[in-house]
């Protein structure tokens, strides 16, 4: 049967419900995604083997040697499905064998361990395998080529909902992603980079945008090169699988801490440069420079107890890649460190879009000095103030910074500022940016003209007069004027009320008199 998206989504979510009560909901994704990939890889492998055998008139063994992805015998679905005990260990061996045969998958599948019987009993895993056995995930059985990728995104969203605040570690709401992509407008042949790529949604949305442009596709492939780095190992694995299921096997996704150890470097150990950079880094991450936190000194306090000496980042942080040229952010806020990293890896004609907490617009001290430097360098193209409660990990409002190293003559010396704080659909736990809200913001931004109480083209001269403070309320007044009070009319109404009150009192007195009271 042909598998449609609604059926696939429901079926996959039911697999998570099988796990409910056995493991923490924030860990569901790691196990479900592994089994989803195993089933998909096996079905596609079998489909490809059959196609090669028919096309080339070769034996099964010859066909198996010629497939795009290699599935060793111990990782074949039929073999795994036939196990009755130690199923988790068999799955761990299967994933390790697939990684061994397919070097592009190294570390992706073995990031999750199935062999812990205290978490996953044989009975539970048998039930899961039977559930996954219900449908074929071969290409011929999917209603559209992108069906599995769409279903995977649905699962990521569902798992983020289920995980609550932890969901923010790997998922950025789709509306926010679409908004940033439409503001920075990636183009065919671009190198697009996300330094904190999470589950890969921003890179995939960038590719979708490019696919819709003229020359956006070469055959069946999107004309783009995707790059990313992610610190969290399990999140990196999720993102890697997401790319594979969206047919971006060649996406260059690396593991590691982007601030402390950027992995995308050329043979001269210089940072690679990109056409578009897009990110939603962790909000206000503290203790972000590892070297400063490794050997913290102590001193004897007045109470005789040893106390840690808080490292002074402005003195101890030295970046070998020269990224912090506008200043070293304070220990408690890595936001502008991420932004400066993005600027450093941006080509001279490139654009970047990043989500940062609202505080980056107005905080003083070192951050104020960095903001001043960025504005004086005329790197800030636009600021979009977002509604509150859009993100899983925080209820505070955020803003989108658009960086442009090559502004047009019309843009030079100006910053587009939009107050989109009212553009959202209210939700029970999270608010949502819908398509109509995204379109409204993008249309206004692209129109490059003032919109009353919504958007202004602000000169750097005016921003300088405000001491380089970008707090949106300084530039856009959204308050409604107080209604004009007609004092003469109010006086007449009061006199009328007094007359009516007098009349009522007289009638009441007459009634009481009749009653002898």
Coordinates of C-alpha atoms in Angstrom, one line a residue:
X1 CA 0.0 0.0 0.0
X2 CA 1.1 3.6 -0.6
X3 CA 1.9 5.3 2.7
X4 CA 0.5 8.8 3.1
X5 CA 1.9 11.4 5.5
X6 CA -1.1 11.3 8.0
X7 CA -0.8 7.5 8.3
X8 CA 3.0 7.7 8.7
X9 CA 2.9 10.4 11.3
X10 CA 0.3 8.5 13.4
X11 CA 2.2 5.2 13.1
X12 CA 5.5 6.8 14.1
X13 CA 4.0 8.6 17.1
X14 CA 2.4 5.4 18.3
X15 CA 5.9 3.9 18.5
X16 CA 6.8 6.6 21.1
X17 CA 3.7 5.7 23.1
X18 CA 5.0 2.1 23.3
X19 CA 8.1 3.5 25.1
X20 CA 6.1 5.7 27.5
X21 CA 6.7 4.7 31.1
X22 CA 9.9 2.8 30.3
X23 CA 12.2 5.7 29.6
X24 CA 12.1 9.5 30.0
X25 CA 10.1 11.2 27.3
X26 CA 13.1 13.4 26.5
X27 CA 15.0 10.3 25.4
X28 CA 12.2 8.9 23.1
X29 CA 13.6 10.5 20.0
X30 CA 17.0 8.7 20.3
X31 CA 15.5 5.2 20.2
X32 CA 12.7 5.9 17.7
X33 CA 14.9 7.6 15.2
X34 CA 17.4 4.8 15.4
X35 CA 14.8 2.2 14.6
X36 CA 13.2 4.4 12.0
X37 CA 16.5 4.6 10.2
X38 CA 17.2 0.9 10.5
X39 CA 13.8 0.0 8.9
X40 CA 14.1 2.6 6.2
X41 CA 17.7 1.6 5.3
X42 CA 16.7 -2.0 5.1
X43 CA 13.7 -1.4 2.9
X44 CA 15.6 0.9 0.6
X45 CA 18.4 -1.6 0.5
X46 CA 16.1 -4.5 -0.5
X47 CA 14.4 -2.2 -3.1
X48 CA 17.7 -1.2 -4.6
X49 CA 19.0 -4.8 -4.7
X50 CA 15.9 -5.9 -6.6
X51 CA 16.2 -3.0 -9.1
X52 CA 19.9 -3.7 -9.8
X53 CA 19.2 -7.4 -10.3
X54 CA 16.4 -6.7 -12.8
X55 CA 18.3 -3.8 -14.6
X56 CA 21.8 -5.4 -14.8
X57 CA 20.7 -9.1 -14.9
X58 CA 23.1 -9.9 -12.1
X59 CA 23.0 -12.2 -9.0
X60 CA 21.7 -11.0 -5.7
X61 CA 25.3 -11.1 -4.2
X62 CA 26.6 -8.9 -7.0
X63 CA 23.6 -6.5 -6.6
X64 CA 24.2 -6.2 -2.8
X65 CA 27.8 -5.2 -3.4
X66 CA 26.6 -2.3 -5.7
X67 CA 24.0 -0.6 -3.4
X68 CA 24.3 3.0 -2.3
X69 CA 24.2 2.0 1.4
X70 CA 25.6 -1.3 2.7
X71 CA 23.6 -3.4 5.1
X72 CA 25.6 -6.3 6.7
X73 CA 23.8 -9.5 7.4
X74 CA 23.7 -8.9 11.2
X75 CA 21.9 -5.6 10.5
X76 CA 19.2 -7.0 8.1
X77 CA 15.7 -6.4 9.3
X78 CA 14.7 -10.1 8.9
X79 CA 17.6 -11.1 11.2
X80 CA 16.9 -8.6 13.9
X81 CA 13.2 -9.3 13.8
X82 CA 14.0 -13.0 14.4
X83 CA 15.8 -12.4 17.6
X84 CA 14.0 -13.5 20.8
X85 CA 16.5 -12.6 23.5
X86 CA 19.2 -10.0 24.0
X87 CA 17.5 -7.9 21.3
X88 CA 19.0 -4.7 22.5
X89 CA 22.5 -6.1 22.2
X90 CA 21.7 -7.3 18.7
X91 CA 20.5 -3.8 17.7
X92 CA 23.7 -2.2 19.1
X93 CA 25.8 -4.7 17.0
X94 CA 23.6 -4.0 13.9
X95 CA 24.1 -0.2 14.2
X96 CA 27.9 -0.7 14.7
X97 CA 28.1 -2.9 11.7
X98 CA 26.3 -0.4 9.5
X99 CA 28.6 2.4 10.6
X100 CA 31.6 0.2 9.9
X101 CA 30.4 -0.5 6.3
X102 CA 29.3 3.1 5.7
X103 CA 31.9 5.6 6.9
X104 CA 29.6 8.7 6.4
X105 CA 27.4 7.3 9.3
X106 CA 30.3 6.9 11.8
X107 CA 29.0 7.9 15.3
X108 CA 25.5 8.5 14.1
X109 CA 23.8 5.3 15.0
X110 CA 25.9 4.1 17.9
X111 CA 25.2 7.3 19.9
X112 CA 22.2 5.5 21.4
X113 CA 22.5 2.2 23.3
X114 CA 19.7 -0.3 23.1
X115 CA 21.4 -3.0 25.3
X116 CA 20.3 -1.7 28.7
X117 CA 17.7 -4.3 29.7
X118 CA 16.6 -2.2 32.7
X119 CA 15.4 0.4 30.3
X120 CA 14.4 -1.7 27.3
X121 CA 13.4 -5.3 28.0
X122 CA 13.3 -7.9 25.2
X123 CA 9.5 -7.9 25.4
X124 CA 9.4 -4.1 24.9
X125 CA 11.8 -4.3 22.0
X126 CA 9.9 -7.1 20.3
X127 CA 6.8 -5.0 20.5
X128 CA 8.6 -2.0 19.0
X129 CA 10.0 -4.2 16.2
X130 CA 6.6 -5.6 15.4
X131 CA 5.2 -2.1 15.3
X132 CA 7.8 -0.9 12.9
X133 CA 7.2 -4.0 10.8
X134 CA 3.7 -2.9 9.8
X135 CA 4.7 -0.7 6.9
X136 CA 7.2 -0.7 4.1
X137 CA 9.4 2.4 3.9
X138 CA 10.8 1.7 0.5
X139 CA 10.7 4.6 -2.0
X140 CA 8.0 2.9 -4.1
X141 CA 5.7 2.7 -1.1
X142 CA 5.9 6.4 -0.1
X143 CA 3.3 8.8 -1.5
X144 CA 5.9 11.5 -2.2
X145 CA 9.8 11.4 -2.3
X146 CA 10.0 13.8 0.7
X147 CA 7.4 11.9 2.8
X148 CA 9.9 10.4 5.3
X149 CA 11.7 13.7 5.8
X150 CA 8.4 15.4 6.5
X151 CA 7.4 12.7 9.0
X152 CA 10.8 13.0 10.7
X153 CA 10.3 16.7 11.1
X154 CA 6.8 16.0 12.6
X155 CA 8.4 13.6 15.1
X156 CA 11.1 16.2 16.0
X157 CA 8.3 18.7 16.7
X158 CA 6.3 16.2 18.7
X159 CA 9.3 15.2 20.8
X160 CA 10.1 18.8 21.4
X161 CA 6.5 19.4 22.7
X162 CA 6.9 16.3 24.9
X163 CA 10.2 17.3 26.3
X164 CA 9.2 20.8 27.2
X165 CA 12.1 23.0 28.0
X166 CA 14.6 20.4 26.9
X167 CA 13.0 20.5 23.4
X168 CA 14.6 23.9 22.9
X169 CA 18.0 22.2 22.8
X170 CA 17.3 20.6 19.4
X171 CA 14.3 22.3 17.9
X172 CA 13.6 25.8 16.7
X173 CA 9.9 26.5 15.8
X174 CA 9.3 26.2 12.1
X175 CA 7.8 29.7 11.8
X176 CA 11.0 31.3 13.2
X177 CA 13.1 29.2 10.9
X178 CA 11.1 30.1 7.8
X179 CA 11.2 33.8 8.8
X180 CA 15.0 33.9 9.1
X181 CA 15.5 32.0 5.8
X182 CA 13.1 34.4 4.0
X183 CA 15.0 37.4 5.4
X184 CA 18.5 36.3 4.4
X185 CA 17.3 34.7 1.1
X186 CA 19.9 31.9 0.3
X187 CA 20.7 31.5 -3.3
X188 CA 21.6 28.5 -5.6
X189 CA 25.2 27.4 -5.3
X190 CA 25.5 29.0 -1.8
X191 CA 27.4 27.4 1.0
X192 CA 25.0 27.6 4.0
X193 CA 26.3 27.1 7.5
X194 CA 24.7 26.7 11.0
X195 CA 27.2 26.7 13.9
X196 CA 24.7 25.3 16.3
X197 CA 22.6 23.2 13.9
X198 CA 20.6 21.1 16.4
X199 CA 18.3 18.8 14.4
X200 CA 19.2 20.6 11.2
X201 CA 15.9 22.4 10.6
X202 CA 17.5 25.7 9.5
X203 CA 19.8 24.0 7.0
X204 CA 16.9 22.0 5.5
X205 CA 14.6 25.0 5.3
X206 CA 17.4 26.9 3.5
X207 CA 17.7 24.1 1.0
X208 CA 13.9 24.1 0.5
X209 CA 14.0 27.8 -0.2
X210 CA 16.8 27.4 -2.7
X211 CA 15.0 24.5 -4.5
X212 CA 12.1 26.9 -5.3
X213 CA 14.5 29.4 -7.0
X214 CA 15.5 29.4 -10.7
X215 CA 18.4 26.9 -11.1
X216 CA 17.8 25.8 -7.5
X217 CA 18.0 22.2 -8.5
X218 CA 20.4 20.1 -10.6
X219 CA 18.4 17.0 -11.6
X220 CA 16.9 15.8 -8.3
X221 CA 19.5 17.5 -6.1
X222 CA 19.2 20.9 -4.5
X223 CA 22.0 23.2 -5.7
X224 CA 23.4 24.0 -2.3
X225 CA 26.2 22.9 0.1
X226 CA 25.2 22.5 3.7
X227 CA 27.5 22.8 6.7
X228 CA 27.0 22.6 10.5
X229 CA 28.4 22.0 13.9
X230 CA 26.7 20.7 17.0
X231 CA 28.1 20.2 20.5
X232 CA 25.5 17.7 21.9
X233 CA 26.3 14.2 20.6
X234 CA 22.8 12.8 20.5
X235 CA 21.5 16.0 18.9
X236 CA 24.2 15.8 16.3
X237 CA 23.1 12.3 15.5
X238 CA 19.5 13.4 15.1
X239 CA 20.5 16.2 12.8
X240 CA 22.6 13.8 10.7
X241 CA 19.7 11.4 10.3
X242 CA 17.4 14.3 9.4
X243 CA 19.8 15.2 6.6
X244 CA 20.0 11.7 5.3
X245 CA 16.2 11.2 5.4
X246 CA 15.9 14.5 3.4
X247 CA 18.5 13.2 0.9
X248 CA 21.4 15.4 2.0
X249 CA 23.9 12.6 2.5
X250 CA 26.8 15.0 1.7
X251 CA 25.9 17.6 4.3
X252 CA 29.1 18.4 6.3
X253 CA 28.0 18.1 9.9
X254 CA 30.6 18.0 12.5
X255 CA 30.7 17.4 16.3
X256 CA 32.1 19.8 18.8
X257 CA 31.9 23.1 20.6
X258 CA 31.8 25.8 17.9
X259 CA 33.0 28.7 20.2
X260 CA 36.0 26.8 21.6
X261 CA 36.8 24.5 18.7
X262 CA 35.3 25.5 15.3
X263 CA 35.7 22.4 13.1
X264 CA 35.2 23.9 9.6
X265 CA 38.7 25.1 8.8
X266 CA 40.8 24.9 5.6
X267 CA 44.2 23.3 5.2
X268 CA 45.9 26.5 6.4
X269 CA 43.9 26.2 9.6
X270 CA 41.9 29.2 8.7
X271 CA 38.1 29.4 9.2
X272 CA 36.1 28.4 6.2
X273 CA 33.8 31.1 4.8
X274 CA 30.2 30.8 3.8
X275 CA 27.6 32.7 1.8
X276 CA 24.8 32.4 4.3
X277 CA 25.1 31.8 8.1
X278 CA 22.0 31.0 10.1
X279 CA 21.6 30.0 13.7
X280 CA 19.6 29.8 17.0
X281 CA 22.4 29.4 19.5
X282 CA 21.7 28.6 23.2
X283 CA 20.4 31.8 24.9
X284 CA 22.8 33.6 27.2
X285 CA 25.0 30.6 27.8
X286 CA 27.4 31.2 30.7
X287 CA 31.0 29.9 31.3
X288 CA 31.4 29.7 27.5
X289 CA 35.2 29.8 27.2
X290 CA 36.4 26.4 28.3
X291 CA 40.1 27.3 28.8
X292 CA 39.1 30.0 31.3
X293 CA 37.0 27.5 33.3
X294 CA 39.5 24.7 33.4
X295 CA 41.9 26.0 36.0
X296 CA 40.0 28.4 38.1
X297 CA 42.1 29.8 40.9
X298 CA 41.0 30.0 44.5
X299 CA 41.7 32.4 47.4
X300 CA 41.2 32.4 51.1
X301 CA 38.1 34.3 52.2
X302 CA 37.6 36.3 55.4
X303 CA 35.8 33.4 56.8
X304 CA 38.8 31.2 56.4
X305 CA 37.2 29.2 53.6
X306 CA 38.6 28.9 50.0
X307 CA 36.6 30.7 47.4
X308 CA 36.9 30.4 43.6
X309 CA 38.2 33.5 41.8
X310 CA 35.8 34.3 38.9
X311 CA 37.8 34.6 35.7
X312 CA 37.9 38.0 34.1
X313 CA 37.0 37.1 30.5
X314 CA 38.2 40.4 29.0
X315 CA 41.7 39.4 30.2
X316 CA 41.9 35.7 29.9
X317 CA 40.0 35.0 26.6
X318 CA 42.3 35.0 23.5
X319 CA 40.8 33.5 20.4
X320 CA 43.3 32.0 18.0
X321 CA 41.0 32.6 15.1
X322 CA 40.5 36.3 15.7
X323 CA 36.7 36.2 15.9
X324 CA 36.2 38.5 18.8
X325 CA 37.5 41.6 17.1
X326 CA 34.6 43.8 18.5
X327 CA 35.2 42.7 22.1
X328 CA 35.0 39.8 24.5
X329 CA 31.5 39.2 25.9
X330 CA 31.1 38.7 29.6
X331 CA 31.3 35.3 31.2
X332 CA 27.5 35.0 31.7
X333 CA 26.5 35.8 28.1
X334 CA 27.8 34.0 25.1
X335 CA 25.3 35.5 22.7
X336 CA 27.6 38.1 21.1
X337 CA 30.4 35.5 21.0
X338 CA 28.2 33.4 18.7
X339 CA 27.3 36.4 16.7
X340 CA 30.9 37.4 16.2
X341 CA 31.8 33.9 15.2
X342 CA 29.1 34.1 12.5
X343 CA 30.4 37.4 11.2
X344 CA 34.0 36.0 11.1
X345 CA 32.9 33.0 8.9
X346 CA 30.7 35.1 6.6
X347 CA 32.0 35.9 3.1
X348 CA 32.3 39.6 2.2
X349 CA 29.1 39.5 0.1
X350 CA 27.3 37.2 2.6
X351 CA 24.4 37.6 4.9
X352 CA 23.6 36.1 8.3
X353 CA 20.5 35.7 10.4
X354 CA 20.6 34.7 14.1
X355 CA 18.1 34.5 17.0
X356 CA 19.4 36.2 20.1
X357 CA 17.7 37.1 23.4
X358 CA 16.2 40.6 23.6
X359 CA 18.9 41.7 26.1
X360 CA 21.5 41.8 23.4
X361 CA 19.7 44.9 22.0
X362 CA 20.3 47.0 25.1
X363 CA 22.6 45.5 27.7
X364 CA 25.4 47.8 28.6
X365 CA 29.0 47.2 29.6
X366 CA 31.1 45.0 27.3
X367 CA 28.1 43.9 25.3
X368 CA 27.2 47.6 24.8
X369 CA 30.7 48.2 23.4
X370 CA 30.5 45.2 21.1
X371 CA 27.1 46.4 19.8
X372 CA 28.5 49.9 19.2
X373 CA 31.4 48.4 17.2
X374 CA 29.0 46.3 15.0
X375 CA 26.8 49.3 14.3
X376 CA 29.7 51.7 13.6
X377 CA 31.1 49.1 11.2
X378 CA 27.6 49.2 9.5
X379 CA 27.2 45.4 9.7
X380 CA 23.7 45.4 11.2
X381 CA 21.1 45.3 8.4
X382 CA 18.0 44.7 10.5
X383 CA 16.5 43.8 13.8
X384 CA 13.1 42.0 14.2
X385 CA 11.6 41.9 17.6
X386 CA 9.7 38.6 18.1
X387 CA 6.7 37.7 20.3
X388 CA 7.3 36.2 23.7
X389 CA 6.9 32.4 24.5
X390 CA 7.9 31.2 21.0
X391 CA 10.7 28.9 22.2
X392 CA 10.6 25.8 24.4
X393 CA 13.5 26.7 26.6
X394 CA 12.4 30.2 27.5
X395 CA 9.4 32.4 27.7
X396 CA 11.3 35.7 27.2
X397 CA 11.0 37.5 23.8
X398 CA 13.8 37.2 21.4
X399 CA 15.0 39.1 18.4
X400 CA 16.5 38.3 15.0
X401 CA 19.7 40.1 13.9
X402 CA 20.3 40.3 10.2
X403 CA 24.0 40.9 9.4
X404 CA 25.1 42.1 5.9
X405 CA 28.7 42.7 5.0
X406 CA 27.8 44.3 1.7
X407 CA 24.8 46.6 2.2
X408 CA 23.4 48.3 -0.9
X409 CA 23.8 52.1 -1.2
X410 CA 20.2 52.5 0.0
X411 CA 20.9 50.4 3.1
X412 CA 24.1 52.0 4.1
X413 CA 24.0 53.9 7.3
X414 CA 20.6 52.6 8.2
X415 CA 19.0 49.7 10.3
X416 CA 15.6 48.2 9.6
X417 CA 13.8 47.8 12.9
X418 CA 10.5 45.8 13.1
X419 CA 8.3 45.3 16.2
X420 CA 6.6 42.0 15.4
X421 CA 5.8 41.3 19.1
X422 CA 2.1 41.1 18.3
X423 CA 2.4 38.8 15.3
X424 CA 1.6 35.4 16.7
X425 CA -1.1 32.8 17.3
X426 CA -1.6 32.2 21.0
X427 CA -1.0 28.6 22.2
X428 CA -1.5 26.8 25.4
X429 CA 2.3 26.4 26.1
X430 CA 4.0 28.1 23.2
X431 CA 2.9 30.9 20.9
X432 CA 3.3 30.3 17.2
X433 CA 4.4 32.3 14.2
X434 CA 2.0 31.3 11.4
X435 CA 2.6 31.7 7.7
X436 CA 0.6 34.9 7.6
X437 CA 2.8 36.4 10.3
X438 CA 6.0 35.4 8.4
X439 CA 4.6 36.9 5.2
X440 CA 3.7 40.2 7.0
X441 CA 7.1 40.6 8.5
X442 CA 9.0 39.7 5.3
X443 CA 6.8 41.9 3.1
X444 CA 7.4 44.9 5.4
X445 CA 11.2 44.2 5.6
X446 CA 11.6 43.8 1.8
X447 CA 9.5 46.9 1.2
X448 CA 12.1 49.0 2.9
X449 CA 9.7 51.7 3.9
X450 CA 8.3 52.9 7.3
X451 CA 5.1 51.3 8.5
X452 CA 3.4 53.2 11.2
X453 CA 3.7 51.6 14.7
X454 CA 5.4 48.5 13.1
X455 CA 8.6 49.3 11.2
X456 CA 11.1 52.1 10.8
X457 CA 14.2 52.6 8.7
X458 CA 16.5 54.1 11.4
X459 CA 19.6 56.1 10.6
X460 CA 22.9 55.3 12.5
X461 CA 22.9 58.9 13.5
X462 CA 19.7 58.5 15.5
X463 CA 21.0 55.2 16.9
X464 CA 24.2 57.0 18.0
X465 CA 22.1 59.6 19.7
X466 CA 20.5 56.8 21.7
X467 CA 24.0 55.6 22.7
X468 CA 23.8 52.7 20.3
X469 CA 21.0 51.2 22.3
X470 CA 18.8 49.1 20.0
X471 CA 15.8 48.6 22.3
X472 CA 12.9 48.6 19.9
X473 CA 10.6 50.7 22.0
X474 CA 13.1 53.6 21.5
X475 CA 12.4 53.7 17.8
X476 CA 8.8 52.3 17.4
X477 CA 6.0 53.7 19.5
X478 CA 3.2 51.2 19.5
X479 CA 1.1 52.9 22.2
X480 CA -2.4 54.1 21.3
X481 CA -3.3 57.7 21.9
X482 CA -5.5 58.4 24.9
X483 CA -9.1 59.2 23.9
X484 CA -10.0 62.9 24.0
X485 CA -12.4 63.8 26.9
X486 CA -15.2 66.2 26.2
X487 CA -15.5 67.9 29.6
X488 CA -18.6 69.9 28.7
X489 CA -20.4 66.6 27.7
X490 CA -19.2 64.9 30.9
X491 CA -20.6 67.8 32.9
X492 CA -24.0 67.6 31.1
X493 CA -24.2 63.9 31.7
X494 CA -23.5 64.4 35.4
X495 CA -26.3 67.0 35.7
X496 CA -28.6 64.6 33.9
X497 CA -27.8 61.8 36.3
X498 CA -28.3 64.1 39.3
X499 CA -31.8 65.1 37.9
X500 CA -32.7 61.4 37.4
X501 CA -31.4 60.6 40.9
X502 CA -33.6 63.4 42.4
X503 CA -36.6 62.2 40.6
X504 CA -36.1 58.6 41.9
X505 CA -35.7 59.9 45.4
X506 CA -39.0 61.8 45.2
X507 CA -40.9 58.8 43.9
X508 CA -39.4 56.6 46.6
X509 CA -40.4 59.1 49.3
X510 CA -44.0 59.1 47.9
X511 CA -44.2 55.3 48.0
X512 CA -42.9 55.1 51.6
X513 CA -45.5 57.8 52.7
X514 CA -48.3 55.7 51.2
X515 CA -47.1 52.7 53.2
X516 CA -47.0 54.8 56.4
X517 CA -43.3 54.6 56.7

